[in-house]
Each structure stands twice: as C-alpha cells, then as structure tokens.
mmCIF file of C-alpha atoms in Angstrom:
data_model
loop_
_atom_site.group_PDB
_atom_site.id
_atom_site.type_symbol
_atom_site.label_atom_id
_atom_site.label_comp_id
_atom_site.label_asym_id
_atom_site.label_seq_id
_atom_site.Cartn_x
_atom_site.Cartn_y
_atom_site.Cartn_z
ATOM 1 C CA MET A 1 223.948 -7.606 49.800
ATOM 2 C CA SER A 2 225.611 -4.251 49.665
ATOM 3 C CA GLN A 3 223.755 -1.456 47.883
ATOM 4 C CA LEU A 4 224.553 -0.652 44.241
ATOM 5 C CA ALA A 5 226.029 2.797 43.335
ATOM 6 C CA ALA A 6 223.460 5.621 43.279
ATOM 7 C CA HIS A 7 224.079 6.395 39.636
ATOM 8 C CA VAL A 8 223.323 2.908 38.764
ATOM 9 C CA ARG A 9 220.162 2.813 40.768
ATOM 10 C CA SER A 10 218.997 5.989 38.955
ATOM 11 C CA VAL A 11 218.921 4.404 35.521
ATOM 12 C CA ASP A 12 215.362 3.377 34.632
ATOM 13 C CA PRO A 13 214.455 0.042 32.860
ATOM 14 C CA ASN A 14 214.557 0.187 29.088
ATOM 15 C CA GLN A 15 210.853 -0.097 28.034
ATOM 16 C CA ILE A 16 211.802 -1.217 24.515
ATOM 17 C CA ARG A 17 213.514 -4.189 25.948
ATOM 18 C CA GLU A 18 210.768 -4.789 28.355
ATOM 19 C CA ILE A 19 208.074 -5.171 25.655
ATOM 20 C CA THR A 20 210.286 -6.984 23.224
ATOM 21 C CA GLN A 21 211.392 -9.497 25.731
ATOM 22 C CA ALA A 22 207.770 -10.261 26.653
ATOM 23 C CA ALA A 23 207.067 -10.490 22.894
ATOM 24 C CA TRP A 24 209.898 -13.081 22.573
ATOM 25 C CA ALA A 25 208.203 -15.229 25.199
ATOM 26 C CA THR A 26 204.882 -14.984 23.477
ATOM 27 C CA PRO A 27 204.162 -17.696 20.834
ATOM 28 C CA ASN A 28 203.687 -16.335 17.367
ATOM 29 C CA ALA A 29 204.001 -12.690 18.416
ATOM 30 C CA VAL A 30 204.285 -10.042 15.736
ATOM 31 C CA VAL A 31 207.388 -8.107 16.915
ATOM 32 C CA LEU A 32 207.260 -4.408 15.845
ATOM 33 C CA SER A 33 209.012 -2.993 18.914
ATOM 34 C CA ILE A 34 212.647 -3.421 18.037
ATOM 35 C CA GLY A 35 214.917 -2.000 15.157
ATOM 36 C CA GLU A 36 216.505 -5.099 13.965
ATOM 37 C CA PRO A 37 217.053 -5.322 10.231
ATOM 38 C CA GLY A 38 215.969 -8.690 8.840
ATOM 39 C CA PHE A 39 217.976 -9.036 5.643
ATOM 40 C CA PRO A 40 220.789 -11.662 5.351
ATOM 41 C CA THR A 41 224.269 -10.412 5.793
ATOM 42 C CA PRO A 42 226.011 -9.931 2.436
ATOM 43 C CA GLU A 43 228.388 -12.853 1.638
ATOM 44 C CA HIS A 44 231.396 -10.540 0.976
ATOM 45 C CA VAL A 45 231.036 -9.233 4.594
ATOM 46 C CA LEU A 46 230.844 -12.632 6.026
ATOM 47 C CA GLN A 47 233.757 -13.811 4.121
ATOM 48 C CA ALA A 48 235.892 -10.903 5.313
ATOM 49 C CA ALA A 49 235.337 -11.822 8.857
ATOM 50 C CA GLN A 50 236.051 -15.456 8.085
ATOM 51 C CA ASP A 51 239.170 -14.665 6.325
ATOM 52 C CA THR A 52 240.410 -12.699 9.255
ATOM 53 C CA LEU A 53 240.033 -15.644 11.476
ATOM 54 C CA ALA A 54 241.447 -18.036 8.887
ATOM 55 C CA ARG A 55 244.749 -16.117 8.895
ATOM 56 C CA ASP A 56 244.757 -15.801 12.653
ATOM 57 C CA GLU A 57 244.604 -12.004 12.766
ATOM 58 C CA THR A 58 243.047 -12.119 16.267
ATOM 59 C CA GLY A 59 245.279 -9.934 18.185
ATOM 60 C CA TYR A 60 244.961 -6.263 19.339
ATOM 61 C CA THR A 61 244.420 -3.617 16.821
ATOM 62 C CA PRO A 62 245.183 0.068 17.625
ATOM 63 C CA ASN A 63 242.830 1.621 19.886
ATOM 64 C CA ALA A 64 241.470 3.785 17.059
ATOM 65 C CA GLY A 65 240.878 0.837 14.654
ATOM 66 C CA ILE A 66 242.766 -0.444 11.607
ATOM 67 C CA SER A 67 243.754 2.200 9.345
ATOM 68 C CA PRO A 68 241.867 1.117 6.235
ATOM 69 C CA LEU A 69 238.524 1.075 8.161
ATOM 70 C CA ARG A 70 239.305 4.586 9.514
ATOM 71 C CA THR A 71 239.975 5.726 5.943
ATOM 72 C CA ALA A 72 236.875 4.087 4.674
ATOM 73 C CA PHE A 73 234.613 5.872 7.320
ATOM 74 C CA ALA A 74 236.317 9.151 6.595
ATOM 75 C CA GLU A 75 235.717 8.958 2.967
ATOM 76 C CA ARG A 76 232.015 8.158 3.469
ATOM 77 C CA VAL A 77 231.487 10.993 5.850
ATOM 78 C CA ALA A 78 233.499 13.381 3.589
ATOM 79 C CA ALA A 79 231.224 12.433 0.509
ATOM 80 C CA GLN A 80 228.204 13.087 2.675
ATOM 81 C CA THR A 81 229.196 16.248 4.185
ATOM 82 C CA GLY A 82 231.191 17.792 1.268
ATOM 83 C CA THR A 83 233.849 18.522 3.726
ATOM 84 C CA PRO A 84 237.358 16.808 3.994
ATOM 85 C CA VAL A 85 237.591 14.377 6.814
ATOM 86 C CA ASP A 86 241.092 13.289 7.819
ATOM 87 C CA PRO A 87 241.236 9.489 8.905
ATOM 88 C CA SER A 88 243.003 10.577 11.982
ATOM 89 C CA ARG A 89 239.749 12.212 13.151
ATOM 90 C CA VAL A 90 237.939 8.813 12.946
ATOM 91 C CA PHE A 91 237.740 6.377 15.970
ATOM 92 C CA VAL A 92 236.339 3.062 15.537
ATOM 93 C CA THR A 93 233.980 1.994 18.307
ATOM 94 C CA SER A 94 232.076 -1.098 19.283
ATOM 95 C CA GLY A 95 228.789 0.042 17.873
ATOM 96 C CA ALA A 96 227.157 3.552 18.072
ATOM 97 C CA GLN A 97 226.115 3.008 21.672
ATOM 98 C CA GLN A 98 229.788 2.540 22.929
ATOM 99 C CA GLY A 99 230.612 5.502 20.754
ATOM 100 C CA LEU A 100 228.160 7.652 22.595
ATOM 101 C CA HIS A 101 229.359 6.578 25.952
ATOM 102 C CA LEU A 102 233.010 7.212 24.787
ATOM 103 C CA ALA A 103 232.110 10.761 23.632
ATOM 104 C CA MET A 104 230.141 11.598 26.819
ATOM 105 C CA SER A 105 233.048 10.308 28.943
ATOM 106 C CA MET A 106 235.281 12.737 27.085
ATOM 107 C CA LEU A 107 232.911 15.767 27.326
ATOM 108 C CA LEU A 108 231.060 15.526 30.705
ATOM 109 C CA ASP A 109 232.254 15.988 34.215
ATOM 110 C CA ALA A 110 230.149 14.925 37.212
ATOM 111 C CA GLY A 111 227.315 17.383 37.497
ATOM 112 C CA ASP A 112 227.578 18.613 34.038
ATOM 113 C CA GLU A 113 224.353 18.874 31.945
ATOM 114 C CA ILE A 114 223.715 17.377 28.524
ATOM 115 C CA LEU A 115 220.704 18.613 26.475
ATOM 116 C CA ILE A 116 218.788 15.613 24.927
ATOM 117 C CA PRO A 117 215.529 15.438 22.884
ATOM 118 C CA ASN A 118 212.220 14.344 24.358
ATOM 119 C CA PRO A 119 210.996 12.173 22.681
ATOM 120 C CA GLY A 120 214.550 10.690 22.191
ATOM 121 C CA TYR A 121 216.303 7.304 22.334
ATOM 122 C CA PRO A 122 216.472 6.114 26.052
ATOM 123 C CA THR A 123 220.176 5.516 26.269
ATOM 124 C CA PHE A 124 220.871 9.112 25.827
ATOM 125 C CA ALA A 125 219.747 9.735 29.363
ATOM 126 C CA MET A 126 220.874 6.297 30.647
ATOM 127 C CA THR A 127 224.349 6.925 29.519
ATOM 128 C CA ALA A 128 224.615 10.383 30.971
ATOM 129 C CA ARG A 129 223.325 9.281 34.335
ATOM 130 C CA LEU A 130 225.920 6.370 34.352
ATOM 131 C CA LEU A 131 228.625 9.092 33.950
ATOM 132 C CA HIS A 132 227.295 11.127 36.926
ATOM 133 C CA ALA A 133 226.109 13.843 34.423
ATOM 134 C CA GLU A 134 222.621 15.310 34.294
ATOM 135 C CA PRO A 135 220.497 14.833 31.186
ATOM 136 C CA VAL A 136 218.177 17.920 30.536
ATOM 137 C CA GLU A 137 215.401 17.344 28.066
ATOM 138 C CA TYR A 138 214.478 19.625 25.347
ATOM 139 C CA PRO A 139 210.886 19.208 23.917
ATOM 140 C CA LEU A 140 209.867 18.010 20.439
ATOM 141 C CA HIS A 141 206.156 18.797 20.171
ATOM 142 C CA PRO A 142 203.661 17.289 17.762
ATOM 143 C CA GLU A 143 202.429 20.677 16.666
ATOM 144 C CA ASN A 144 205.944 21.512 15.380
ATOM 145 C CA GLY A 145 206.275 18.205 13.572
ATOM 146 C CA PHE A 146 208.507 16.934 16.442
ATOM 147 C CA GLN A 147 211.303 19.258 15.275
ATOM 148 C CA PRO A 148 213.395 21.045 17.929
ATOM 149 C CA ARG A 149 212.951 24.719 18.328
ATOM 150 C CA ILE A 150 216.020 26.932 19.008
ATOM 151 C CA GLU A 151 214.308 29.019 21.632
ATOM 152 C CA ASP A 152 213.317 25.833 23.486
ATOM 153 C CA ILE A 153 216.810 24.585 23.593
ATOM 154 C CA GLU A 154 218.320 27.960 24.498
ATOM 155 C CA ALA A 155 215.898 28.488 27.369
ATOM 156 C CA ARG A 156 217.422 25.186 28.930
ATOM 157 C CA ILE A 157 220.993 26.120 28.773
ATOM 158 C CA THR A 158 222.634 26.863 32.180
ATOM 159 C CA PRO A 159 226.240 27.610 33.370
ATOM 160 C CA ARG A 160 226.531 23.832 33.747
ATOM 161 C CA THR A 161 225.431 22.880 30.198
ATOM 162 C CA ARG A 162 228.308 21.342 28.085
ATOM 163 C CA VAL A 163 226.776 19.307 25.370
ATOM 164 C CA LEU A 164 223.771 19.435 23.014
ATOM 165 C CA LEU A 165 222.821 16.021 21.664
ATOM 166 C CA VAL A 166 220.973 15.887 18.355
ATOM 167 C CA ASN A 167 219.601 12.947 16.484
ATOM 168 C CA SER A 168 218.673 13.060 12.724
ATOM 169 C CA PRO A 169 217.101 10.999 11.253
ATOM 170 C CA SER A 170 215.483 10.415 14.564
ATOM 171 C CA ASN A 171 214.832 7.229 16.550
ATOM 172 C CA PRO A 172 211.900 6.988 17.414
ATOM 173 C CA LEU A 173 210.304 9.644 15.306
ATOM 174 C CA GLY A 174 211.495 9.337 11.729
ATOM 175 C CA ALA A 175 211.929 13.045 11.583
ATOM 176 C CA VAL A 176 214.812 14.534 9.555
ATOM 177 C CA PHE A 177 216.333 17.907 10.295
ATOM 178 C CA SER A 178 216.404 20.416 7.365
ATOM 179 C CA PRO A 179 219.703 22.057 6.350
ATOM 180 C CA GLU A 180 218.537 25.352 7.780
ATOM 181 C CA LEU A 181 217.789 23.818 11.250
ATOM 182 C CA THR A 182 221.022 21.897 11.336
ATOM 183 C CA ARG A 183 222.968 25.144 10.454
ATOM 184 C CA ASP A 184 220.968 26.969 13.225
ATOM 185 C CA LEU A 185 221.735 24.368 15.767
ATOM 186 C CA VAL A 186 225.557 24.532 15.116
ATOM 187 C CA SER A 187 225.258 28.319 15.372
ATOM 188 C CA LEU A 188 223.626 28.090 18.683
ATOM 189 C CA ALA A 189 226.194 25.633 19.973
ATOM 190 C CA ARG A 190 229.018 28.098 18.721
ATOM 191 C CA ARG A 191 227.222 31.048 20.308
ATOM 192 C CA ARG A 192 226.768 29.286 23.722
ATOM 193 C CA ASN A 193 230.109 27.514 23.655
ATOM 194 C CA LEU A 194 228.540 23.866 23.608
ATOM 195 C CA TRP A 195 229.691 20.617 22.141
ATOM 196 C CA ILE A 196 227.370 19.119 19.613
ATOM 197 C CA LEU A 197 227.103 15.250 19.843
ATOM 198 C CA SER A 198 225.213 14.120 16.747
ATOM 199 C CA ASP A 199 223.816 10.650 16.677
ATOM 200 C CA GLU A 200 223.744 9.741 12.892
ATOM 201 C CA CYS A 201 222.715 5.972 13.175
ATOM 202 C CA TYR A 202 220.231 6.306 10.381
ATOM 203 C CA GLU A 203 222.175 8.452 7.919
ATOM 204 C CA ALA A 204 221.758 6.078 5.091
ATOM 205 C CA PHE A 205 217.954 6.072 5.144
ATOM 206 C CA THR A 206 216.029 9.302 4.262
ATOM 207 C CA TYR A 207 213.014 9.597 1.910
ATOM 208 C CA ASP A 208 212.827 12.477 -0.512
ATOM 209 C CA VAL A 209 214.788 14.612 1.804
ATOM 210 C CA PRO A 210 218.639 14.886 2.370
ATOM 211 C CA HIS A 211 220.581 13.910 5.340
ATOM 212 C CA VAL A 212 222.665 16.736 6.477
ATOM 213 C CA SER A 213 225.113 16.259 9.227
ATOM 214 C CA PRO A 214 226.205 19.137 11.670
ATOM 215 C CA LEU A 215 229.686 18.419 10.419
ATOM 216 C CA ALA A 216 228.901 20.107 7.241
ATOM 217 C CA PHE A 217 228.552 23.498 9.276
ATOM 218 C CA ASP A 218 231.443 22.880 11.715
ATOM 219 C CA GLY A 219 234.007 25.032 10.014
ATOM 220 C CA GLY A 220 236.601 22.181 9.500
ATOM 221 C CA GLY A 221 236.002 20.460 12.965
ATOM 222 C CA GLU A 222 235.810 22.480 16.123
ATOM 223 C CA ARG A 223 232.743 21.357 18.244
ATOM 224 C CA VAL A 224 230.918 18.550 16.562
ATOM 225 C CA ILE A 225 231.435 14.957 17.312
ATOM 226 C CA ALA A 226 229.277 12.621 15.052
ATOM 227 C CA SER A 227 228.515 8.929 15.940
ATOM 228 C CA TYR A 228 227.961 6.395 13.108
ATOM 229 C CA THR A 229 227.174 2.831 13.057
ATOM 230 C CA LEU A 230 227.048 -0.206 10.603
ATOM 231 C CA SER A 231 224.404 -1.757 12.725
ATOM 232 C CA LYS A 232 221.518 -0.274 10.973
ATOM 233 C CA THR A 233 223.262 0.686 7.523
ATOM 234 C CA TYR A 234 224.289 -2.863 6.693
ATOM 235 C CA GLY A 235 222.321 -4.905 9.380
ATOM 236 C CA LEU A 236 225.362 -5.723 11.359
ATOM 237 C CA THR A 237 223.818 -5.260 14.680
ATOM 238 C CA GLY A 238 225.785 -8.225 16.315
ATOM 239 C CA LEU A 239 229.161 -7.274 14.959
ATOM 240 C CA ARG A 240 229.269 -4.038 16.976
ATOM 241 C CA VAL A 241 231.056 -1.663 14.720
ATOM 242 C CA GLY A 242 230.647 2.198 14.731
ATOM 243 C CA ALA A 243 232.701 5.193 14.458
ATOM 244 C CA LEU A 244 233.121 8.542 16.072
ATOM 245 C CA VAL A 245 234.293 11.539 13.781
ATOM 246 C CA THR A 246 235.813 14.083 16.071
ATOM 247 C CA PRO A 247 237.676 17.418 15.941
ATOM 248 C CA ALA A 248 241.290 17.179 15.354
ATOM 249 C CA GLY A 249 243.649 16.882 18.462
ATOM 250 C CA LEU A 250 241.550 14.581 20.593
ATOM 251 C CA GLU A 251 243.430 11.291 19.455
ATOM 252 C CA ALA A 252 245.599 10.752 22.350
ATOM 253 C CA GLN A 253 242.797 11.379 24.879
ATOM 254 C CA LEU A 254 240.286 9.226 23.034
ATOM 255 C CA SER A 255 242.973 6.221 22.869
ATOM 256 C CA THR A 256 243.389 6.429 26.575
ATOM 257 C CA VAL A 257 239.668 6.375 27.322
ATOM 258 C CA MET A 258 239.086 3.581 24.877
ATOM 259 C CA GLU A 259 241.812 1.639 26.454
ATOM 260 C CA SER A 260 240.114 1.766 29.648
ATOM 261 C CA ILE A 261 236.740 0.552 28.358
ATOM 262 C CA VAL A 262 237.280 -2.071 25.610
ATOM 263 C CA SER A 263 240.818 -1.611 24.317
ATOM 264 C CA CYS A 264 239.724 -1.984 20.707
ATOM 265 C CA VAL A 265 237.033 -3.551 18.503
ATOM 266 C CA ALA A 266 237.343 -7.191 17.563
ATOM 267 C CA SER A 267 239.528 -7.486 14.395
ATOM 268 C CA PRO A 268 237.019 -9.831 12.547
ATOM 269 C CA SER A 269 234.301 -7.294 13.062
ATOM 270 C CA GLN A 270 236.697 -4.466 11.740
ATOM 271 C CA TYR A 271 237.500 -6.302 8.524
ATOM 272 C CA ALA A 272 233.887 -7.181 7.897
ATOM 273 C CA ALA A 273 233.044 -3.494 8.494
ATOM 274 C CA LEU A 274 235.713 -2.627 5.904
ATOM 275 C CA ALA A 275 234.096 -4.984 3.433
ATOM 276 C CA ALA A 276 230.764 -3.540 3.963
ATOM 277 C CA LEU A 277 231.979 0.037 3.381
ATOM 278 C CA THR A 278 234.158 -0.600 0.408
ATOM 279 C CA GLY A 279 232.216 -3.335 -1.378
ATOM 280 C CA PRO A 280 229.043 -3.561 -3.330
ATOM 281 C CA GLN A 281 226.261 -1.376 -1.817
ATOM 282 C CA ASP A 282 223.305 -3.362 -3.086
ATOM 283 C CA TYR A 283 222.352 -4.283 0.492
ATOM 284 C CA VAL A 284 221.890 -0.434 1.469
ATOM 285 C CA GLN A 285 219.886 0.318 -1.701
ATOM 286 C CA GLU A 286 217.586 -2.686 -1.337
ATOM 287 C CA ALA A 287 217.193 -2.017 2.464
ATOM 288 C CA ALA A 288 216.115 1.549 1.835
ATOM 289 C CA ALA A 289 213.701 0.551 -0.966
ATOM 290 C CA HIS A 290 212.308 -2.010 1.382
ATOM 291 C CA TYR A 291 211.790 0.473 4.387
ATOM 292 C CA ARG A 292 210.242 3.048 2.135
ATOM 293 C CA GLY A 293 207.769 0.415 0.926
ATOM 294 C CA ASN A 294 206.932 -0.661 4.481
ATOM 295 C CA ARG A 295 206.482 2.940 5.613
ATOM 296 C CA ASP A 296 204.071 3.475 2.758
ATOM 297 C CA ALA A 297 202.163 0.282 3.595
ATOM 298 C CA ALA A 298 201.884 1.005 7.208
ATOM 299 C CA SER A 299 200.903 4.425 6.607
ATOM 300 C CA ALA A 300 198.077 3.566 4.353
ATOM 301 C CA ILE A 301 196.576 1.214 7.005
ATOM 302 C CA LEU A 302 196.739 4.026 9.619
ATOM 303 C CA ASP A 303 195.047 6.362 7.168
ATOM 304 C CA SER A 304 192.294 3.828 6.588
ATOM 305 C CA LYS A 305 191.291 3.588 10.300
ATOM 306 C CA GLY A 306 188.650 6.237 11.063
ATOM 307 C CA MET A 307 188.200 9.858 10.509
ATOM 308 C CA ALA A 308 190.554 12.666 9.717
ATOM 309 C CA SER A 309 192.941 14.010 12.431
ATOM 310 C CA ALA A 310 193.619 17.626 12.933
ATOM 311 C CA ILE A 311 196.836 16.863 15.021
ATOM 312 C CA LEU A 312 199.188 15.951 12.084
ATOM 313 C CA ASP A 313 197.000 16.340 9.073
ATOM 314 C CA SER A 314 196.517 12.614 8.652
ATOM 315 C CA LYS A 315 193.568 10.409 8.371
ATOM 316 C CA GLY A 316 192.543 7.752 10.622
ATOM 317 C CA ILE A 317 195.151 7.077 13.435
ATOM 318 C CA PRO A 318 197.394 10.177 13.512
ATOM 319 C CA TYR A 319 201.027 9.619 12.795
ATOM 320 C CA LEU A 320 204.104 11.526 11.881
ATOM 321 C CA ALA A 321 204.966 11.002 7.996
ATOM 322 C CA ALA A 322 208.482 9.387 8.412
ATOM 323 C CA GLN A 323 211.183 11.110 6.399
ATOM 324 C CA GLY A 324 214.032 8.876 7.600
ATOM 325 C CA ALA A 325 215.170 5.965 9.652
ATOM 326 C CA PHE A 326 212.763 2.988 9.768
ATOM 327 C CA TYR A 327 210.160 3.818 12.278
ATOM 328 C CA LEU A 328 206.609 5.169 12.341
ATOM 329 C CA TRP A 329 205.483 7.223 15.216
ATOM 330 C CA ALA A 330 201.710 6.885 15.818
ATOM 331 C CA ASP A 331 199.161 8.336 18.177
ATOM 332 C CA LEU A 332 197.171 5.701 20.185
ATOM 333 C CA SER A 333 196.071 8.251 22.773
ATOM 334 C CA HIS A 334 192.505 7.291 21.829
ATOM 335 C CA ALA A 335 192.970 3.819 23.129
ATOM 336 C CA SER A 336 195.642 3.966 25.796
ATOM 337 C CA GLY A 337 193.749 5.650 28.555
ATOM 338 C CA GLY A 338 196.782 7.941 29.585
ATOM 339 C CA ASN A 339 199.041 5.060 30.056
ATOM 340 C CA ILE A 340 200.669 3.785 26.754
ATOM 341 C CA ARG A 341 203.193 1.517 28.648
ATOM 342 C CA ASN A 342 200.302 -0.553 30.126
ATOM 343 C CA TRP A 343 198.381 -0.410 26.882
ATOM 344 C CA ALA A 344 201.294 -1.855 24.867
ATOM 345 C CA GLY A 345 201.488 -4.747 27.298
ATOM 346 C CA ARG A 346 197.827 -5.406 27.011
ATOM 347 C CA PHE A 347 197.961 -5.091 23.332
ATOM 348 C CA LEU A 348 200.620 -7.711 23.228
ATOM 349 C CA SER A 349 198.619 -10.028 25.485
ATOM 350 C CA GLU A 350 195.270 -9.641 23.517
ATOM 351 C CA GLU A 351 196.325 -9.157 19.985
ATOM 352 C CA GLY A 352 199.749 -10.663 19.937
ATOM 353 C CA VAL A 353 201.650 -7.660 18.637
ATOM 354 C CA ALA A 354 204.471 -5.802 20.286
ATOM 355 C CA VAL A 355 205.010 -2.050 19.689
ATOM 356 C CA ALA A 356 207.285 0.228 21.616
ATOM 357 C CA PRO A 357 205.514 2.534 23.969
ATOM 358 C CA GLY A 358 206.152 6.215 23.479
ATOM 359 C CA THR A 359 207.166 6.714 27.051
ATOM 360 C CA ALA A 360 210.221 4.615 26.479
ATOM 361 C CA PHE A 361 211.442 7.813 24.732
ATOM 362 C CA GLY A 362 210.235 10.483 27.130
ATOM 363 C CA SER A 363 207.257 12.039 28.706
ATOM 364 C CA ILE A 364 206.028 13.657 25.504
ATOM 365 C CA GLY A 365 205.767 10.046 24.134
ATOM 366 C CA GLU A 366 202.666 9.468 26.277
ATOM 367 C CA GLY A 367 199.959 8.259 24.075
ATOM 368 C CA TRP A 368 202.380 7.484 21.201
ATOM 369 C CA ILE A 369 203.915 4.245 19.730
ATOM 370 C CA ARG A 370 206.929 3.517 17.776
ATOM 371 C CA ILE A 371 206.347 0.912 14.978
ATOM 372 C CA ALA A 372 209.492 -0.686 13.566
ATOM 373 C CA LEU A 373 209.406 -0.949 9.875
ATOM 374 C CA CYS A 374 212.439 -3.140 9.245
ATOM 375 C CA GLY A 375 210.915 -6.562 9.221
ATOM 376 C CA GLY A 376 208.811 -8.450 6.694
ATOM 377 C CA ARG A 377 205.891 -6.676 4.839
ATOM 378 C CA ALA A 378 203.364 -9.282 5.705
ATOM 379 C CA GLU A 379 204.116 -9.339 9.292
ATOM 380 C CA LEU A 380 204.106 -5.551 9.483
ATOM 381 C CA VAL A 381 200.816 -5.213 7.712
ATOM 382 C CA SER A 382 199.324 -7.966 9.922
ATOM 383 C CA GLY A 383 200.429 -6.197 13.057
ATOM 384 C CA VAL A 384 199.514 -2.561 11.994
ATOM 385 C CA SER A 385 196.129 -3.898 10.955
ATOM 386 C CA ARG A 386 195.262 -4.841 14.519
ATOM 387 C CA LEU A 387 195.676 -1.417 15.917
ATOM 388 C CA PRO A 388 192.266 -0.046 17.260
ATOM 389 C CA ALA A 389 190.795 2.712 15.168
ATOM 390 C CA PRO A 390 189.767 5.974 16.931
ATOM 391 C CA GLY A 391 186.370 5.476 18.636
ATOM 392 C CA VAL A 392 187.095 1.664 18.897
ATOM 393 C CA GLY A 393 189.149 1.946 22.106
#
C-alpha cells in the first residue's frame, strides 16, 4: 500500500476516544471520559426535524444555512455580547468541529502558526496539522489557575503567527476568562495583527461568573471569529449543527470553502436547531442546574479524600474549581507514576471507570484527568469515589 500524506501521519491518536472506546467494550464500565449530554432531546426539537422530512424539504440549502436559523444565532450572540450581529455574519456549520476546520481553512496558509492552549482540546492541533499549519502551544499553568498570561502568549508570536485560538469556558479545564482578560487578549491580537478564533462551545454553562465573548471587544467585527455549537447547549451532538460568527465581508469566500467541504448542513438538522434556539429553553436551564449539582457532588468527594493540598487550595485530591462547561480537572499525579495515559488504562481495567487522561489535552496535562460531569449523578458519584486518595497510590 502506498504511504499516506505526511500531514495525516503527523496527527496523533485522540486519547479521549482511545479510553472511551475501551470503556464501551468493558461491561458495566462507568464512563466519565466523554462530554456527551444525557438528557432526552426536547419533543419540539424532534418534531421540527420530523416535520422537515414530512414535507420533503430535503434539498440543498444555501451554503451559509437557512435564513431563520442564521437570524436566531445572530440574536442569541447579540444578546450575549451586547453588540449587534447582522445575520449575514453568521455561517451555519456541521457542528463546532467543522466550524473550526472551516475557520482555520480561511485563515491559515501552509507553514503558518496558530497559537493554541496547553492544556486544550486535542482537535485544535489536529485540525491545524491537517491544514499544513503549525500549532504552537501557549501554557496554562496550575499556579495561575490554568488561565493564560498575556506575556506567555506574546513570547510565542513570530512572523509566521496568524491566529490566536482561545477557549472559554474551557474544555478540559472548566476555567472561564474574566472580562478583563478577554479584553486584554483582543487588545493583544489587535496590537500584533492576529486573528482570534474563539471556541465558545460551552457558552451556555457558567457558574456564578459571566461568559464574555471576545466579540464584545472586537469593535463591531474586525478580527474575531467565534465558533458555537448546539451539541452541548441542547444535547444535539448527533445532529451536527454549529455556527461561525465572522467579521463582515467574508461571506463569498466562506461559501466557496463550505461548498468544497460539505456544501451545507442537512436541512432537518437546521430546522431542529431553529426550534431549539427559538423554542422553550427549559432544557438549557435544567441541564445547567444538573451540571452544577454534579460539579458540587464530585468536588465534595475529591475534597474528602486525604489531606489539604497547597497546589490549588483544595482538600484531598487537588482539582480546579470549575466555573464553566461540564468538566472537573483533577490532579492524580500522586497515583499515576508520571504516565497518566497508562494509569487511566489501568484504572479502567481495575476499577471499571473511564476518565480522560490529561495528556490528551497537552503536555501540561501530565498527571491530571478530566472528569465529565454531564451524566447521571449516581454513576458520577460511584466513579469519582473510586479514585485513589493521596497516599493510597
């Protein structure tokens, strides 16, 4: 067999999928490794998709999506940011991941650099490499609460740097940027002539702090492209609907690139998304309350395991107090022996619990795990209770 392209060979396996697929093959495993919301899809959303099929509206839609859905996304983002968003700036995508790929396709030439967080979601680097671009990591350190520092980012900017990718609320960390930090990141991008690509998958889920988009500081839209999804907000992971909010003037180019990738998002999914955005919001409110309760329950268990920690001012197993998303980032370095990926495999084999190893998200994740908080409370408590306390190994 002939060899695959070098840019494909350079993409590392996704450790989240690795441990999750092993868990799916393990009888009675507790799966805390994947961010899959577990609530039933609201009936009005399902009905909207079924009605689309019933009236045989199964042809192509515009590349950018149906007009009412673009308007609904624009209204949601405008309400969040406090700034007007014209629907012409909204481009409906096949989920956030396709949206990130589309945005990077627009912004990066071969050999260009994109700054990505470490720890950060693994597809940030994977997508860049598939586009022949070079991901350059900026560090998020425990001692800074896993928040980015402007000086660390600026030190990594070179003449080849084109894009700064930011993610708040963060997957895997549950960290949320303050308004001041968000403003400073936009100021840095403006000063150094960079695009900002803002992954806002978890914008609906913050706890006692606001979600502030870089769009709020972008002066009407000049250098920020924000990526959204309904996968997490409404639990529509399989319908694959997201959106990019872009600066004005990119419509023609975006349509051309979209045409070459998937043409358009499936029409039943788009009408289901429209129903989700414009219909009752009970699902979002109930999900947010459930995730907060799960966070508190899991945090209490981690606090109960052992002695106080000086790392993140937590008791027992150290962890980052999640302010958003639906993940808990916990330090298992006392048990992992310097190889959290191997430890996660052993933990699944021995205890029947799957957690995502921190190295799935970058080198700074060594010793850490990501615990998904989006499933049932009883299963979460059962799984977290099996984590070894400091001094136990």
